[in-house]
Tab-separated table of C-alpha atoms in Angstrom:
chain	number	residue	atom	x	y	z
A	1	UNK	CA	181.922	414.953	9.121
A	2	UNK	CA	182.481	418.549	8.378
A	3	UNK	CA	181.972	419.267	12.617
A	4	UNK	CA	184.727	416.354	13.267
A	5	UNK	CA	187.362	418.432	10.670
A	6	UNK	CA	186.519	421.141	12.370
A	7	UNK	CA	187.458	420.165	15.623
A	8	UNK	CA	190.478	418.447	14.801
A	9	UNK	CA	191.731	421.303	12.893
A	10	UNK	CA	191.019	423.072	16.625
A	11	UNK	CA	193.145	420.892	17.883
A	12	UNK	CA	195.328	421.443	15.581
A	13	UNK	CA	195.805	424.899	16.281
A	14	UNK	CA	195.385	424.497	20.018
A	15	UNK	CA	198.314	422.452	19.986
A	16	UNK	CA	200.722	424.469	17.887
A	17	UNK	CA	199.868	427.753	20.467
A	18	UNK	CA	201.116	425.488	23.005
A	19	UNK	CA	204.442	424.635	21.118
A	20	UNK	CA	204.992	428.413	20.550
A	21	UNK	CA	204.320	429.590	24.101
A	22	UNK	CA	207.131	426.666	25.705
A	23	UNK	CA	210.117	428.174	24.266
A	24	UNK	CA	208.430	431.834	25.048
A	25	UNK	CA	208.274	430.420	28.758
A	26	UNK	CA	211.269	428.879	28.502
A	27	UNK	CA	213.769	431.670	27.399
A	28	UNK	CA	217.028	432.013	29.304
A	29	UNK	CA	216.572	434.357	31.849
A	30	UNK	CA	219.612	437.609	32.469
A	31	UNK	CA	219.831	436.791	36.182
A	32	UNK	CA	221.830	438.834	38.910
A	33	UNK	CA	222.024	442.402	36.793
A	34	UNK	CA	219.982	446.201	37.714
A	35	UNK	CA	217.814	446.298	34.658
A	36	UNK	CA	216.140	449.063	33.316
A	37	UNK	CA	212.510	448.770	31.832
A	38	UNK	CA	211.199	450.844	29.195
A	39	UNK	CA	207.681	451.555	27.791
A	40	UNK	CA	207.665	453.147	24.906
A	41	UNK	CA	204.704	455.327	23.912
A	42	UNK	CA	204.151	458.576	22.727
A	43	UNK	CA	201.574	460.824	24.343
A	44	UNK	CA	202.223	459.670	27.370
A	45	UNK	CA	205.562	459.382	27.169
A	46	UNK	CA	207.965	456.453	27.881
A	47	UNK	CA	207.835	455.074	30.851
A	48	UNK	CA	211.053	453.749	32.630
A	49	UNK	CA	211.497	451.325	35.765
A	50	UNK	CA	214.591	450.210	37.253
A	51	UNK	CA	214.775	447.011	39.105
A	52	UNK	CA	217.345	445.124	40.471
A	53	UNK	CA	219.232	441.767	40.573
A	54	UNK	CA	215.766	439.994	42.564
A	55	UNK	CA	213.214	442.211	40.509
A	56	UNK	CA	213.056	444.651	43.044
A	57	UNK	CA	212.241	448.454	42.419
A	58	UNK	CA	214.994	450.873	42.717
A	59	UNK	CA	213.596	453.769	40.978
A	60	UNK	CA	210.714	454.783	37.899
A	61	UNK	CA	210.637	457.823	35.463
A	62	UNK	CA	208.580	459.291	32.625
A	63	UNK	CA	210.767	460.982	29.962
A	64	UNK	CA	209.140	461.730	26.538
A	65	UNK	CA	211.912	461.216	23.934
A	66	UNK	CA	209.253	461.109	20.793
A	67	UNK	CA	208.040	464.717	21.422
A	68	UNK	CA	210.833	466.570	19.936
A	69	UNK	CA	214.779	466.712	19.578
A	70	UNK	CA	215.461	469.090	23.307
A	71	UNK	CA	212.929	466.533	24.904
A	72	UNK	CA	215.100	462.908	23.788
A	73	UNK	CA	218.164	465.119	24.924
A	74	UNK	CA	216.281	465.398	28.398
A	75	UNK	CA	215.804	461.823	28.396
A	76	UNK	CA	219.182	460.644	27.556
A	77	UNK	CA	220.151	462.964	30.637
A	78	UNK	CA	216.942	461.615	32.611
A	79	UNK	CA	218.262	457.616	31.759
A	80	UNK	CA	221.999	458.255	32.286
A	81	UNK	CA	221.495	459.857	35.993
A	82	UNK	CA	219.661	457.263	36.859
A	83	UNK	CA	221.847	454.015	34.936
A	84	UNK	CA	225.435	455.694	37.018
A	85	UNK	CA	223.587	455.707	40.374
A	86	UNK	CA	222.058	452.232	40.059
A	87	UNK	CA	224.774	451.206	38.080
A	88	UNK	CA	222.684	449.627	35.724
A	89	UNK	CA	223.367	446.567	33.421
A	90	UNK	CA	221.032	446.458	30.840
A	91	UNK	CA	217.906	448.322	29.110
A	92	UNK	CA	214.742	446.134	28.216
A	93	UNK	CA	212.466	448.318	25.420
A	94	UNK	CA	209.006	446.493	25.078
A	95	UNK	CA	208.216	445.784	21.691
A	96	UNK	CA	205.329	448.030	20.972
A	97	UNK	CA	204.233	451.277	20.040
A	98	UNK	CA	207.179	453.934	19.731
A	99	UNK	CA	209.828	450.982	19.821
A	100	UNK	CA	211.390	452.225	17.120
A	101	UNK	CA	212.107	455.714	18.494
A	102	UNK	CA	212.950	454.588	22.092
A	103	UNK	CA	214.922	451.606	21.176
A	104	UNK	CA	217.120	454.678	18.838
A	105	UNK	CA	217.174	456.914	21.641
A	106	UNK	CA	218.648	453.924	23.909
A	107	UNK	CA	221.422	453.565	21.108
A	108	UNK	CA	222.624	457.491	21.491
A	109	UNK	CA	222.402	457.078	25.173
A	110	UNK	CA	224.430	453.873	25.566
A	111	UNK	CA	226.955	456.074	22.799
A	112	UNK	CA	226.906	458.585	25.477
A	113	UNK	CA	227.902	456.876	28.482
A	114	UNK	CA	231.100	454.972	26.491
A	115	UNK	CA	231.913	451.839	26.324
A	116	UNK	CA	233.519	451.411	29.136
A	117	UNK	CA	229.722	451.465	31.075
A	118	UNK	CA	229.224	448.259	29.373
A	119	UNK	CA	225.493	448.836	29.138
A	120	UNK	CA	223.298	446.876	26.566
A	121	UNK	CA	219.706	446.707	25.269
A	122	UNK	CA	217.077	444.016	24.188
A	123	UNK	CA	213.758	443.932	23.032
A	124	UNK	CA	211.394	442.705	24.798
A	125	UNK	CA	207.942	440.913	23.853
A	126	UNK	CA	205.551	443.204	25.492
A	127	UNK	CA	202.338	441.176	24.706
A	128	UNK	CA	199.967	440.610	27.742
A	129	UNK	CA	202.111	443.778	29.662
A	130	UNK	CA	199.562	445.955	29.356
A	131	UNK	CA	197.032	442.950	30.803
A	132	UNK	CA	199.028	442.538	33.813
A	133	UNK	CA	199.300	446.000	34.559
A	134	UNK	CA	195.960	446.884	34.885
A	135	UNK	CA	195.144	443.646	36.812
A	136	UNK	CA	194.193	442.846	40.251
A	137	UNK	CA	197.559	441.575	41.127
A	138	UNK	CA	199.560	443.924	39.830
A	139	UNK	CA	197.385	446.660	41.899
A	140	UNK	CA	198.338	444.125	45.021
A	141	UNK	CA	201.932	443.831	44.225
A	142	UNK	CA	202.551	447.630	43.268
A	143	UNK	CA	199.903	449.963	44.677
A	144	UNK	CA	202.095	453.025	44.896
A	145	UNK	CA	202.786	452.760	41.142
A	146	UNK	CA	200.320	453.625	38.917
A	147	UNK	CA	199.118	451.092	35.932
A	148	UNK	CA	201.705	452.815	33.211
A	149	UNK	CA	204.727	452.391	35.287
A	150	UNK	CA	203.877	448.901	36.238
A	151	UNK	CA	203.892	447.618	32.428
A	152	UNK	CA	207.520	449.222	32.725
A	153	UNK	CA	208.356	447.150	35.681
A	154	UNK	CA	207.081	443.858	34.401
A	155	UNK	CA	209.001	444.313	30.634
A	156	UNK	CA	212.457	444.717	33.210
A	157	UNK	CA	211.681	441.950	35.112
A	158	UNK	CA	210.563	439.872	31.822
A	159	UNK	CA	214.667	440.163	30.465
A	160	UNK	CA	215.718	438.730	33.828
A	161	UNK	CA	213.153	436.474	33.987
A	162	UNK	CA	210.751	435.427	31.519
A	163	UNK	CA	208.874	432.763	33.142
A	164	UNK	CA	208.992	434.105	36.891
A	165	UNK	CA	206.952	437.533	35.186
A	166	UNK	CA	205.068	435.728	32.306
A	167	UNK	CA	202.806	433.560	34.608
A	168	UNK	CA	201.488	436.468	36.223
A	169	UNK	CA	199.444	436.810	32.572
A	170	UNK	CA	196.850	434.586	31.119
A	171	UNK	CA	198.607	432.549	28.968
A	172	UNK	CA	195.881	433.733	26.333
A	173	UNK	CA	197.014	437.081	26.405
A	174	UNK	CA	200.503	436.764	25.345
A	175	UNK	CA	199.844	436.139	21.942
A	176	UNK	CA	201.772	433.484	19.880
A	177	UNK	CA	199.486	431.665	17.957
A	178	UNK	CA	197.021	431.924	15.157
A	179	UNK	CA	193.344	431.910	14.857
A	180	UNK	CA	193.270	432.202	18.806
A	181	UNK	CA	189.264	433.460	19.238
A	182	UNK	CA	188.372	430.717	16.548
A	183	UNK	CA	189.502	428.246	19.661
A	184	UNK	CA	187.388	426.536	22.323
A	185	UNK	CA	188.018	429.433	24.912
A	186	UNK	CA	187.968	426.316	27.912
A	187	UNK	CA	190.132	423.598	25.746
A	188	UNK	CA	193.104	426.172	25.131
A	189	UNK	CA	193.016	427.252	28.494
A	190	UNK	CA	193.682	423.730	29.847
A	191	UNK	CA	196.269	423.361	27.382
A	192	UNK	CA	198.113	426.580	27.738
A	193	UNK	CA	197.613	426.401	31.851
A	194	UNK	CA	198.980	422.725	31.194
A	195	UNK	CA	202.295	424.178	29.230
A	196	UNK	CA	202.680	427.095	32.172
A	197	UNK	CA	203.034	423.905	34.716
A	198	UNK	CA	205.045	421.720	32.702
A	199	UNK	CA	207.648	424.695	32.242
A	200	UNK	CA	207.486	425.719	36.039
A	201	UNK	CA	207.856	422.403	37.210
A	202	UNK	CA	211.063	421.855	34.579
A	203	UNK	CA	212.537	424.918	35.909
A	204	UNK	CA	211.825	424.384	39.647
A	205	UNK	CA	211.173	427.660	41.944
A	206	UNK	CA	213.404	429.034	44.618
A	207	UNK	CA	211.060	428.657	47.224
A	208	UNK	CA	212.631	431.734	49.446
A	209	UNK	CA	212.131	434.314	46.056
A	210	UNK	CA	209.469	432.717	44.166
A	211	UNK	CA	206.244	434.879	44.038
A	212	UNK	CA	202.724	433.477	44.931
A	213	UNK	CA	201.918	432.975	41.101
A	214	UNK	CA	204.513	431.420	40.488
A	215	UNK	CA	204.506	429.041	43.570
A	216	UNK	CA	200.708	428.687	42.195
A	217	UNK	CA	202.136	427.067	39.002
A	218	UNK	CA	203.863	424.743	41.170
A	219	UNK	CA	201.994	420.721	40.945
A	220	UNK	CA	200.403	420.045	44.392
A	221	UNK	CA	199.921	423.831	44.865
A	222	UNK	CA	197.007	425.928	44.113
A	223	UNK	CA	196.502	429.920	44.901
A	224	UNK	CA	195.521	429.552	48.340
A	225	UNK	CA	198.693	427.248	49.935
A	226	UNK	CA	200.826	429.636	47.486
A	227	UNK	CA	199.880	432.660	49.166
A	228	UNK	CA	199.998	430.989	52.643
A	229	UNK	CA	203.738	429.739	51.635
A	230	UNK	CA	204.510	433.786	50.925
A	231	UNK	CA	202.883	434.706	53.909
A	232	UNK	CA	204.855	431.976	56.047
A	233	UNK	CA	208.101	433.115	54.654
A	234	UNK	CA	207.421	437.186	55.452
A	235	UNK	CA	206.186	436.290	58.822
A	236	UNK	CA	209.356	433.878	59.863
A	237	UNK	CA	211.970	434.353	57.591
A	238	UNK	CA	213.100	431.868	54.449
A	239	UNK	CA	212.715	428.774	54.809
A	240	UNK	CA	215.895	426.791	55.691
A	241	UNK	CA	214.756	423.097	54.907
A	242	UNK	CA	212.429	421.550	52.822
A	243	UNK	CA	210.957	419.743	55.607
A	244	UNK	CA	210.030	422.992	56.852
A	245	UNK	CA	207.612	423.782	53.692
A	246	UNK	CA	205.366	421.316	55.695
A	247	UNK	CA	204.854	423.743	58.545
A	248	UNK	CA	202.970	426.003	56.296
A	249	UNK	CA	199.150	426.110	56.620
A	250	UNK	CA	196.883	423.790	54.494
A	251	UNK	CA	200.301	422.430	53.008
A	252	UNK	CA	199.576	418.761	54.107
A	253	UNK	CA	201.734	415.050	53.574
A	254	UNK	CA	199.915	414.664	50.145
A	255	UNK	CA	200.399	418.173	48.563
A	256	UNK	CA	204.251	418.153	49.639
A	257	UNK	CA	204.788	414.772	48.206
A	258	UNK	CA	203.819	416.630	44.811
A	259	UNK	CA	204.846	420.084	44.813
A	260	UNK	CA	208.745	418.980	46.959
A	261	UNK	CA	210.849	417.791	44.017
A	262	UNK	CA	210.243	421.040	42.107
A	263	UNK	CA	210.755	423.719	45.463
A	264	UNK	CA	214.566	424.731	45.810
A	265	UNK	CA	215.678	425.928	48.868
A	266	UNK	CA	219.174	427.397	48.181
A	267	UNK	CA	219.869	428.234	52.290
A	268	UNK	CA	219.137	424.399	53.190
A	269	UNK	CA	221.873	422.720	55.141
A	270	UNK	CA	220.922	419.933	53.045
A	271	UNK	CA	222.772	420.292	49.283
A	272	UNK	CA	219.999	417.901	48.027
A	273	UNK	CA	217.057	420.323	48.768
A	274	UNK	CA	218.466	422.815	46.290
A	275	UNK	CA	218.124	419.833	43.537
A	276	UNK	CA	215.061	418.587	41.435
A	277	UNK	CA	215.616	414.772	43.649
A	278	UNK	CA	212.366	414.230	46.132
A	279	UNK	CA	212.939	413.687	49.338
A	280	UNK	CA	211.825	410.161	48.768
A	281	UNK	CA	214.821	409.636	47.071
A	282	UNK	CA	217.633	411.271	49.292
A	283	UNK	CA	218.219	408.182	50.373
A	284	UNK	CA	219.397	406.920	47.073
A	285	UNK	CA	221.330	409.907	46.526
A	286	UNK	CA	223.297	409.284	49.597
A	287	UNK	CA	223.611	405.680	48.778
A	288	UNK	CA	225.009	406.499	45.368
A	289	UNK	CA	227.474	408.791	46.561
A	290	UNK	CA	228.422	406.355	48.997
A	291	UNK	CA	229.438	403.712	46.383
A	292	UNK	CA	230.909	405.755	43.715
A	293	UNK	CA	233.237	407.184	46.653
A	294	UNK	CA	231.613	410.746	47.272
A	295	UNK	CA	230.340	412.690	50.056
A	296	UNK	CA	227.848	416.074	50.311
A	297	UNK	CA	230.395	418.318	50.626
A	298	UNK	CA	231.765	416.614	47.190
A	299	UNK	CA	228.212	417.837	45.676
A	300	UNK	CA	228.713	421.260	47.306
A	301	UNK	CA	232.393	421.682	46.056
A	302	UNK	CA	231.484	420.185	42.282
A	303	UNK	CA	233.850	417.753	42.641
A	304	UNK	CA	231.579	415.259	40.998
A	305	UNK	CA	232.976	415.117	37.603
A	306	UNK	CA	234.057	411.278	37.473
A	307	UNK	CA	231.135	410.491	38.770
A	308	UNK	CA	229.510	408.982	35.596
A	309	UNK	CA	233.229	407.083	35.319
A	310	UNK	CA	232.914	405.997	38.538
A	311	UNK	CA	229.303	404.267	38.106
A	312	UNK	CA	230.164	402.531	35.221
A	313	UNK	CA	232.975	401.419	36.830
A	314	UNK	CA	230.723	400.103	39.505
A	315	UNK	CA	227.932	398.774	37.421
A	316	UNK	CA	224.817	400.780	36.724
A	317	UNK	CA	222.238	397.766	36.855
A	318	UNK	CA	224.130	396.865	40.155
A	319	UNK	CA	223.748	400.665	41.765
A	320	UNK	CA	220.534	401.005	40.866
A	321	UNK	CA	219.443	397.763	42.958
A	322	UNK	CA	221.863	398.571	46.036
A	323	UNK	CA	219.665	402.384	46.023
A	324	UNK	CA	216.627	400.752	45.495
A	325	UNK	CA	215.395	402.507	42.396
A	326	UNK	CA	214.927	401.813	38.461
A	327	UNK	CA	217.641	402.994	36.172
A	328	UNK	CA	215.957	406.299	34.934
A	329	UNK	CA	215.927	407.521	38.119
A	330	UNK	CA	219.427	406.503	39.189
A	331	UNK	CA	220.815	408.473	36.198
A	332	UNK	CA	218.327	411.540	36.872
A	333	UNK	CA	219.150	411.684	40.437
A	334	UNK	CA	223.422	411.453	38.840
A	335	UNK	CA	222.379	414.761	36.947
A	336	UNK	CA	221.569	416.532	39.683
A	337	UNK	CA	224.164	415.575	41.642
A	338	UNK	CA	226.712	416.730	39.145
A	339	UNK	CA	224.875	420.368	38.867
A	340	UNK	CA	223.005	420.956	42.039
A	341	UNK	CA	220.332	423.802	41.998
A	342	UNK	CA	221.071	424.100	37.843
A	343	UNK	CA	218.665	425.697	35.371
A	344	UNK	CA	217.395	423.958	32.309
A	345	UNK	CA	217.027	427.270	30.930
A	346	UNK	CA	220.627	428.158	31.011
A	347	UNK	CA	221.644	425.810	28.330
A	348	UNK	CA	219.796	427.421	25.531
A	349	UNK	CA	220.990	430.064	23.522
A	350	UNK	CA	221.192	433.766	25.555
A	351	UNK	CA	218.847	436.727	24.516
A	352	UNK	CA	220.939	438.783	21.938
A	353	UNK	CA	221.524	441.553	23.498
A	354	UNK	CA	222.648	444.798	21.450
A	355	UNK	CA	224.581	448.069	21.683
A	356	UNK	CA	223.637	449.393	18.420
A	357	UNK	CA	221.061	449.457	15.921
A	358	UNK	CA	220.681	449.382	12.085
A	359	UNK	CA	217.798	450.752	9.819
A	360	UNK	CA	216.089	449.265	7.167
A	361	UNK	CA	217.751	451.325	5.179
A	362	UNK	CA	221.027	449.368	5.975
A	363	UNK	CA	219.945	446.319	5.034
A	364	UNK	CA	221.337	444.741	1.988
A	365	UNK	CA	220.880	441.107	0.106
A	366	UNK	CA	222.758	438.700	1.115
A	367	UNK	CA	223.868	440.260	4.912
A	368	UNK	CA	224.265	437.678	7.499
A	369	UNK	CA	222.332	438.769	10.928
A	370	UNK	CA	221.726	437.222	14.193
A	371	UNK	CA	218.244	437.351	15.687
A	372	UNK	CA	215.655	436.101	17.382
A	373	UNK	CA	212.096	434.110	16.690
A	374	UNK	CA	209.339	436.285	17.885
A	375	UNK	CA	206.340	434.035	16.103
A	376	UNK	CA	205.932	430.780	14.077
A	377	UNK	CA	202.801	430.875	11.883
A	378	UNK	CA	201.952	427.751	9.419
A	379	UNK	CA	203.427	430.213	6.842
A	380	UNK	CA	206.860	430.934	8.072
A	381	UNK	CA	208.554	432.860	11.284
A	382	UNK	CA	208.721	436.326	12.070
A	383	UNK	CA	212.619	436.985	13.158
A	384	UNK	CA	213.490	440.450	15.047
A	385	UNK	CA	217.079	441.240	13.526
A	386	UNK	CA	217.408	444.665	15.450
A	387	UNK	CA	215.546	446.666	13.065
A	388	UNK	CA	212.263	448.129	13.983
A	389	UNK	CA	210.278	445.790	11.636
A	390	UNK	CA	210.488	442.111	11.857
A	391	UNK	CA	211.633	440.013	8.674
A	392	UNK	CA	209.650	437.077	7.429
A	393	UNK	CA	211.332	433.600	6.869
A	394	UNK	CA	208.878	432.153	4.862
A	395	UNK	CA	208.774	428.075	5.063
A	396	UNK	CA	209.996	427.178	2.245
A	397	UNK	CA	213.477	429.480	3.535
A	398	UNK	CA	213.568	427.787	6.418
A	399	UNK	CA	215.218	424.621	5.874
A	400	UNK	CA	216.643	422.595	2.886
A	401	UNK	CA	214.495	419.783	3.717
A	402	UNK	CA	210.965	419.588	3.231
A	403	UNK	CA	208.880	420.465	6.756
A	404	UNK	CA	205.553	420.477	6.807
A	405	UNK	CA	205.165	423.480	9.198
A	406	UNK	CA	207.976	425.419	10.522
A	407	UNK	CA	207.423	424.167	14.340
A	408	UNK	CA	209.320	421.550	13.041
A	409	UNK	CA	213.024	423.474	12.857
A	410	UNK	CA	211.893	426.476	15.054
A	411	UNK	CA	210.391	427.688	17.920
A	412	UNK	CA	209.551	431.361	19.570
A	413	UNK	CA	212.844	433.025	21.386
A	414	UNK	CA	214.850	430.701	19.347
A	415	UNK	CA	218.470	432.824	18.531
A	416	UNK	CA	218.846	432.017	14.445
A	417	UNK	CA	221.261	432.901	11.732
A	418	UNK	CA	219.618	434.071	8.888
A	419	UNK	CA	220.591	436.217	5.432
A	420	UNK	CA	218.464	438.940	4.034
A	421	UNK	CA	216.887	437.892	0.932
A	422	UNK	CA	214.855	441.172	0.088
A	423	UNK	CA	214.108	444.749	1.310
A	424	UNK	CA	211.153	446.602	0.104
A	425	UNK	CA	212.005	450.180	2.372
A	426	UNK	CA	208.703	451.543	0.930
A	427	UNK	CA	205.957	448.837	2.319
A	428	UNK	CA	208.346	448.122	5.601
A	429	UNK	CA	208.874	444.298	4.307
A	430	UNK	CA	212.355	442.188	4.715
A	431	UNK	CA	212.176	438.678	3.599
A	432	UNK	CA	214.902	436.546	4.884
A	433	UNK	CA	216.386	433.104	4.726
A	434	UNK	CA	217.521	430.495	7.012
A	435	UNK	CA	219.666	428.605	3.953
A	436	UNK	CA	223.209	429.897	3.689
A	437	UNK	CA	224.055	431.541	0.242
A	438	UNK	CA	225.951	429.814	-1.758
């Protein structure tokens, strides 16, 4: 009896890490910009990576702002050179040791350049950076870097994309969960491997930019065919077509039937390959257009926006049996066509970003602050509100309504409003609230 509690409390807690690493996975990504990466330390130093719009490494540093008032003046000078000639957009700061001190430092040199630079910061969860860095594949992907300056690279990349850097990690080393070694080590790793795929597949993967862990992530796909469809794409080019995915060795009829609806090629001739619809269905897409009085270059355009009208107007039941598929997937195969090559991800709230920073000193009852989820435990959520230490909504602040656990109104990355409910400076505690004062 007391074994079959046991494991069902297990399961328990294997399936509430997997509801707090989704929305980790799942944070909306700060596309297109030169980021800077910063890891903060202090013997060492912190070390800085700049990357740009694709990831790609412009340019790395070490400046040591924590030993001393002429040295953070060096590294303001050290950041702002290098932020005018990349013309960097904004600064990720990992979360961990000396975050405090480099994420004030960033504040005085973002005061420095003006405001006309229009440079911002975030903080960054750095959990599992340190992991990566000093892993196999980093060493493959970065050799000239050593592991320090890596960990800045991937924190950069993590603000621009969470989930594109985050499945380079085991998914047990990011940290979101509770009583993790008290787990069956092989039962959460099929879980958390099974949330990784779910949230790559959702997503879908730019098959020209996507790396081979990623691709790897992919259903259909495994390391091997990943790293052949990366090789494939170096040795002739990106890939124009989907079609053309099947050229690539060991990538056979019955692993493209899988792993097709969730590869995007942007560059394709054909708008539908840059949508989530499977090629087995194209010809149901084209069909639909066809009745509802569209064409391709409609799709390209975005000139779709009657088309719901349209197929009402037609008959739904009735379009669904001239294309030859059920009703679920007529109306999926309608949402891509409205917002070709979209991003789930997009539609959630955006990483707050900040040009300033407040103290806990500065904190007062009653303040109303933006911030975001960094864990849900079955007592409450820790919230980062910009100030070194994270405040505590306990669950009974949460929501006016009873919950039983607070996965039930919140989830990591999720932005919140909350109101500080107490400060105690001395032992570094802020409690907050998620119930507006009244």
């Amino acid at each position: 009896m007391r074994a079959a509690l046991t494991e069902t409390a297990s399961e328990g807690a294997i399936g509430q890490f997997a509801l707090n690493l989704r929305p980790l996975l799942m944070q909306p990504p700060v596309k297109g910009f030169v980021t800077m990466g910063l890891d903060p330390g202090y013997r060492m130093g912190c070390k800085v990576a700049v990357v740009d719009g694709t990831g790609k490494v412009l340019d790395t540093a070490v400046v040591y702002p924590t030993h001393g008032e002429r040295q953070k003046a060096e590294a303001i000078r050290t950041l702002s050179a290098l932020i005018k000639k990349h013309q960097v957009k904004h600064i990720a700061i990992g979360n961990g040791t000396a975050s405090r001190e480099t994420e004030q430092m960033t504040v005085e040199l973002i005061a420095s350049l003006g405001k006309g630079a229009g440079v911002s910061y975030a903080i960054v969860n750095e959990a599992g950076a340190s992991v990566y860095s000093a892993s196999k594949l980093a060493a493959a992907e970065f050799p000239e870097y050593d592991v320090n300056l890596r960990s800045a690279v991937s924190i950069a990349r993590r603000l621009q994309d969470p989930l594109a850097e985050l499945v380079k990690i085991d998914p047990k080393s990011i940290g979101v969960g509770q009583y993790q070694h008290d787990m069956p080590e092989k039962r959460l790793s099929e879980a958390l491997d099974g949330v990784v795929e779910d949230c790559v597949n959702a997503v879908g993967v730019d098959v020209n930019t996507a790396s081979a862990p990623l691709l790897a992530r992919v259903s259909g796909l495994n390391a091997g065919v990943a790293a052949n469809v990366v090789k494939y794409r170096e040795e002739n080019g990106r890939f124009t077509s989907r079609k053309q995915i099947l050229k690539v060795p060991k990538l056979g009829a019955k692993a493209f039937e899988q792993c097709a609806g969730f590869l995007r090629v942007p560059e394709s001739k054909e708008v539908l390959d840059n949508t989530a619809v499977h090629p087995e269905s194209y010809a149901a897409a084209q069909k639909l257009l066809s009745l509802c009085g569209y064409t391709e270059e409609d799709v390209r355009r975005g000139n779709l926006g009657h088309l719901m009208e349209r197929l009402h107007g037609y008959g739904e039941e009735r379009a669904a049996q001239a294309c030859g598929v059920g009703l679920p997937t007529l109306f999926d195969v309608c949402a891509e066509l409205k917002r070709p090559g979209r991003d789930p991800r997009d539609e959630l709230p955006a990483p707050v970003l900040r040009t300033d920073v407040m103290e806990i000193k500065d904190l007062k009852p009653g303040m109303e602050l933006k911030g975001t989820v960094r864990n849900v435990i079955d007592f409450g959520a820790f919230v980062d509100i910009g100030v070194h230490q994270d405040g505590l909504v306990h669950i009974s602040e949460i929501s006016d309504r009873f919950i039983r656990h607070p996965s039930e109104v919140l989830s990591v990355g999720d932005v919140v409003t909350v109101w500080v409910k107490e400060v105690d400076e001395r032992k570094g505690r802020i409690s907050l609230t998620m119930k507006r004062p009244r």
